[in-house]
Amino acid sequence: MRYLKDQISYDKFRKNWFDYMLMQYELTDKLQQFNDKGQLIQLQYRYEYGPRCEFTQQFHQLWSQYFHQHPTLSNEKVKVLLTTKHQYSLNSLLTEEKSMNSIQ
């Protein structure tokens, strides 16, 4: 009985995983189509701390509010892709790992 439950759980996980991978491939294809047509805008912003998802939602809401009737910047005409850049501390940027040769 234990193995049957494990097999059912595995089959369910496997199906969900393949569905997720298929969705990722479809989204990648859509982004590539937007990029090929020159309709993809990629914006990067520095992310330190805070509600990143909330910022993304507010950005998209403001974008659609201001550009909803724009001939080239409306949501139907262009895809805006927001990505974050992590703000590293000065300490982590100045620190280097010592190689094995320098230790000996």
PDB file of C-alpha atoms in Angstrom:
ATOM      1  CA  MET A   1       0.000   0.000   0.000  1.00  0.00           C
ATOM      2  CA  ARG A   2       2.859   2.369   0.831  1.00  0.00           C
ATOM      3  CA  TYR A   3       4.446   1.900  -2.586  1.00  0.00           C
ATOM      4  CA  LEU A   4       1.186   2.523  -4.390  1.00  0.00           C
ATOM      5  CA  LYS A   5       0.796   5.871  -2.634  1.00  0.00           C
ATOM      6  CA  ASP A   6       4.401   6.764  -3.460  1.00  0.00           C
ATOM      7  CA  GLN A   7       3.858   5.835  -7.107  1.00  0.00           C
ATOM      8  CA  ILE A   8       0.707   7.950  -7.298  1.00  0.00           C
ATOM      9  CA  SER A   9       2.530  10.895  -5.722  1.00  0.00           C
ATOM     10  CA  TYR A  10       5.431  10.449  -8.112  1.00  0.00           C
ATOM     11  CA  ASP A  11       3.137  10.250 -11.156  1.00  0.00           C
ATOM     12  CA  LYS A  12       1.323  13.405 -10.058  1.00  0.00           C
ATOM     13  CA  PHE A  13       4.610  15.240  -9.482  1.00  0.00           C
ATOM     14  CA  ARG A  14       5.973  14.071 -12.834  1.00  0.00           C
ATOM     15  CA  LYS A  15       2.872  15.267 -14.702  1.00  0.00           C
ATOM     16  CA  ASN A  16       2.977  18.653 -12.953  1.00  0.00           C
ATOM     17  CA  TRP A  17       6.682  18.984 -13.716  1.00  0.00           C
ATOM     18  CA  PHE A  18       6.236  18.266 -17.426  1.00  0.00           C
ATOM     19  CA  ASP A  19       3.260  20.649 -17.587  1.00  0.00           C
ATOM     20  CA  TYR A  20       5.425  23.324 -15.968  1.00  0.00           C
ATOM     21  CA  MET A  21       8.278  22.717 -18.418  1.00  0.00           C
ATOM     22  CA  LEU A  22       5.862  22.896 -21.364  1.00  0.00           C
ATOM     23  CA  MET A  23       4.515  26.201 -20.055  1.00  0.00           C
ATOM     24  CA  GLN A  24       8.080  27.544 -19.721  1.00  0.00           C
ATOM     25  CA  TYR A  25       8.870  26.583 -23.327  1.00  0.00           C
ATOM     26  CA  GLU A  26       5.690  28.292 -24.545  1.00  0.00           C
ATOM     27  CA  LEU A  27       6.498  31.475 -22.611  1.00  0.00           C
ATOM     28  CA  THR A  28      10.048  31.458 -23.949  1.00  0.00           C
ATOM     29  CA  ASP A  29       8.722  31.110 -27.503  1.00  0.00           C
ATOM     30  CA  LYS A  30       6.302  34.010 -26.963  1.00  0.00           C
ATOM     31  CA  LEU A  31       9.079  36.217 -25.591  1.00  0.00           C
ATOM     32  CA  GLN A  32      11.270  35.300 -28.554  1.00  0.00           C
ATOM     33  CA  GLN A  33       8.467  36.245 -30.954  1.00  0.00           C
ATOM     34  CA  PHE A  34       8.080  39.633 -29.242  1.00  0.00           C
ATOM     35  CA  ASN A  35      11.855  40.093 -29.406  1.00  0.00           C
ATOM     36  CA  ASP A  36      12.006  39.146 -33.104  1.00  0.00           C
ATOM     37  CA  LYS A  37       9.325  41.731 -33.906  1.00  0.00           C
ATOM     38  CA  GLY A  38      11.100  44.422 -31.868  1.00  0.00           C
ATOM     39  CA  GLN A  39       8.231  44.487 -29.382  1.00  0.00           C
ATOM     40  CA  LEU A  40      10.112  43.424 -26.251  1.00  0.00           C
ATOM     41  CA  ILE A  41      11.267  45.985 -23.712  1.00  0.00           C
ATOM     42  CA  GLN A  42      13.621  44.683 -21.030  1.00  0.00           C
ATOM     43  CA  LEU A  43      14.138  46.855 -17.964  1.00  0.00           C
ATOM     44  CA  GLN A  44      16.518  46.069 -15.127  1.00  0.00           C
ATOM     45  CA  TYR A  45      16.351  47.710 -11.737  1.00  0.00           C
ATOM     46  CA  ARG A  46      18.400  47.459  -8.577  1.00  0.00           C
ATOM     47  CA  TYR A  47      16.802  45.336  -5.902  1.00  0.00           C
ATOM     48  CA  GLU A  48      17.992  45.628  -2.349  1.00  0.00           C
ATOM     49  CA  TYR A  49      15.168  44.733   0.012  1.00  0.00           C
ATOM     50  CA  GLY A  50      11.416  44.950   0.047  1.00  0.00           C
ATOM     51  CA  PRO A  51       8.343  43.649  -1.735  1.00  0.00           C
ATOM     52  CA  ARG A  52       9.658  42.998  -5.262  1.00  0.00           C
ATOM     53  CA  CYS A  53       6.423  41.399  -6.495  1.00  0.00           C
ATOM     54  CA  GLU A  54       4.433  44.398  -5.306  1.00  0.00           C
ATOM     55  CA  PHE A  55       6.747  46.726  -7.235  1.00  0.00           C
ATOM     56  CA  THR A  56       6.372  44.640 -10.390  1.00  0.00           C
ATOM     57  CA  GLN A  57       2.581  44.619 -10.128  1.00  0.00           C
ATOM     58  CA  GLN A  58       2.426  48.374  -9.540  1.00  0.00           C
ATOM     59  CA  PHE A  59       4.795  49.014 -12.439  1.00  0.00           C
ATOM     60  CA  HIS A  60       2.673  46.976 -14.858  1.00  0.00           C
ATOM     61  CA  GLN A  61      -0.496  48.641 -13.576  1.00  0.00           C
ATOM     62  CA  LEU A  62       0.984  52.125 -14.100  1.00  0.00           C
ATOM     63  CA  TRP A  63       2.369  51.130 -17.509  1.00  0.00           C
ATOM     64  CA  SER A  64      -1.027  49.958 -18.737  1.00  0.00           C
ATOM     65  CA  GLN A  65      -2.723  53.004 -17.202  1.00  0.00           C
ATOM     66  CA  TYR A  66      -0.454  55.492 -18.989  1.00  0.00           C
ATOM     67  CA  PHE A  67       0.046  53.658 -22.277  1.00  0.00           C
ATOM     68  CA  HIS A  68      -3.263  51.801 -22.767  1.00  0.00           C
ATOM     69  CA  GLN A  69      -4.090  53.779 -25.921  1.00  0.00           C
ATOM     70  CA  HIS A  70      -0.556  54.425 -27.142  1.00  0.00           C
ATOM     71  CA  PRO A  71      -0.060  53.207 -30.739  1.00  0.00           C
ATOM     72  CA  THR A  72       3.175  51.314 -30.007  1.00  0.00           C
ATOM     73  CA  LEU A  73       3.497  51.016 -26.206  1.00  0.00           C
ATOM     74  CA  SER A  74       0.132  49.495 -25.258  1.00  0.00           C
ATOM     75  CA  ASN A  75       0.025  46.065 -23.605  1.00  0.00           C
ATOM     76  CA  GLU A  76      -1.282  44.539 -26.834  1.00  0.00           C
ATOM     77  CA  LYS A  77       1.639  45.878 -28.898  1.00  0.00           C
ATOM     78  CA  VAL A  78       4.625  45.435 -26.604  1.00  0.00           C
ATOM     79  CA  LYS A  79       5.808  43.120 -23.822  1.00  0.00           C
ATOM     80  CA  VAL A  80       7.616  44.706 -20.860  1.00  0.00           C
ATOM     81  CA  LEU A  81       9.970  42.367 -19.023  1.00  0.00           C
ATOM     82  CA  LEU A  82      11.242  43.507 -15.610  1.00  0.00           C
ATOM     83  CA  THR A  83      14.332  41.877 -14.130  1.00  0.00           C
ATOM     84  CA  THR A  84      16.250  42.671 -10.981  1.00  0.00           C
ATOM     85  CA  LYS A  85      19.902  43.231 -10.302  1.00  0.00           C
ATOM     86  CA  HIS A  86      21.037  42.451  -6.797  1.00  0.00           C
ATOM     87  CA  GLN A  87      22.799  45.286  -5.004  1.00  0.00           C
ATOM     88  CA  TYR A  88      25.901  43.646  -3.582  1.00  0.00           C
ATOM     89  CA  SER A  89      27.528  45.103  -0.530  1.00  0.00           C
ATOM     90  CA  LEU A  90      30.930  46.712  -0.886  1.00  0.00           C
ATOM     91  CA  ASN A  91      32.331  44.027   1.390  1.00  0.00           C
ATOM     92  CA  SER A  92      31.285  41.198  -0.914  1.00  0.00           C
ATOM     93  CA  LEU A  93      32.619  43.009  -3.988  1.00  0.00           C
ATOM     94  CA  LEU A  94      36.046  43.584  -2.438  1.00  0.00           C
ATOM     95  CA  THR A  95      36.395  40.099  -0.990  1.00  0.00           C
ATOM     96  CA  GLU A  96      38.095  37.482  -3.161  1.00  0.00           C
ATOM     97  CA  GLU A  97      38.456  33.804  -2.541  1.00  0.00           C
ATOM     98  CA  LYS A  98      42.067  32.847  -2.129  1.00  0.00           C
ATOM     99  CA  SER A  99      43.216  30.191  -4.518  1.00  0.00           C
ATOM    100  CA  MET A 100      44.917  27.049  -3.266  1.00  0.00           C
ATOM    101  CA  ASN A 101      48.248  28.230  -4.731  1.00  0.00           C
ATOM    102  CA  SER A 102      48.298  31.435  -2.711  1.00  0.00           C
ATOM    103  CA  ILE A 103      47.579  29.546   0.521  1.00  0.00           C
ATOM    104  CA  GLN A 104      50.576  27.230   0.150  1.00  0.00           C
TER     105      GLN A 104
END
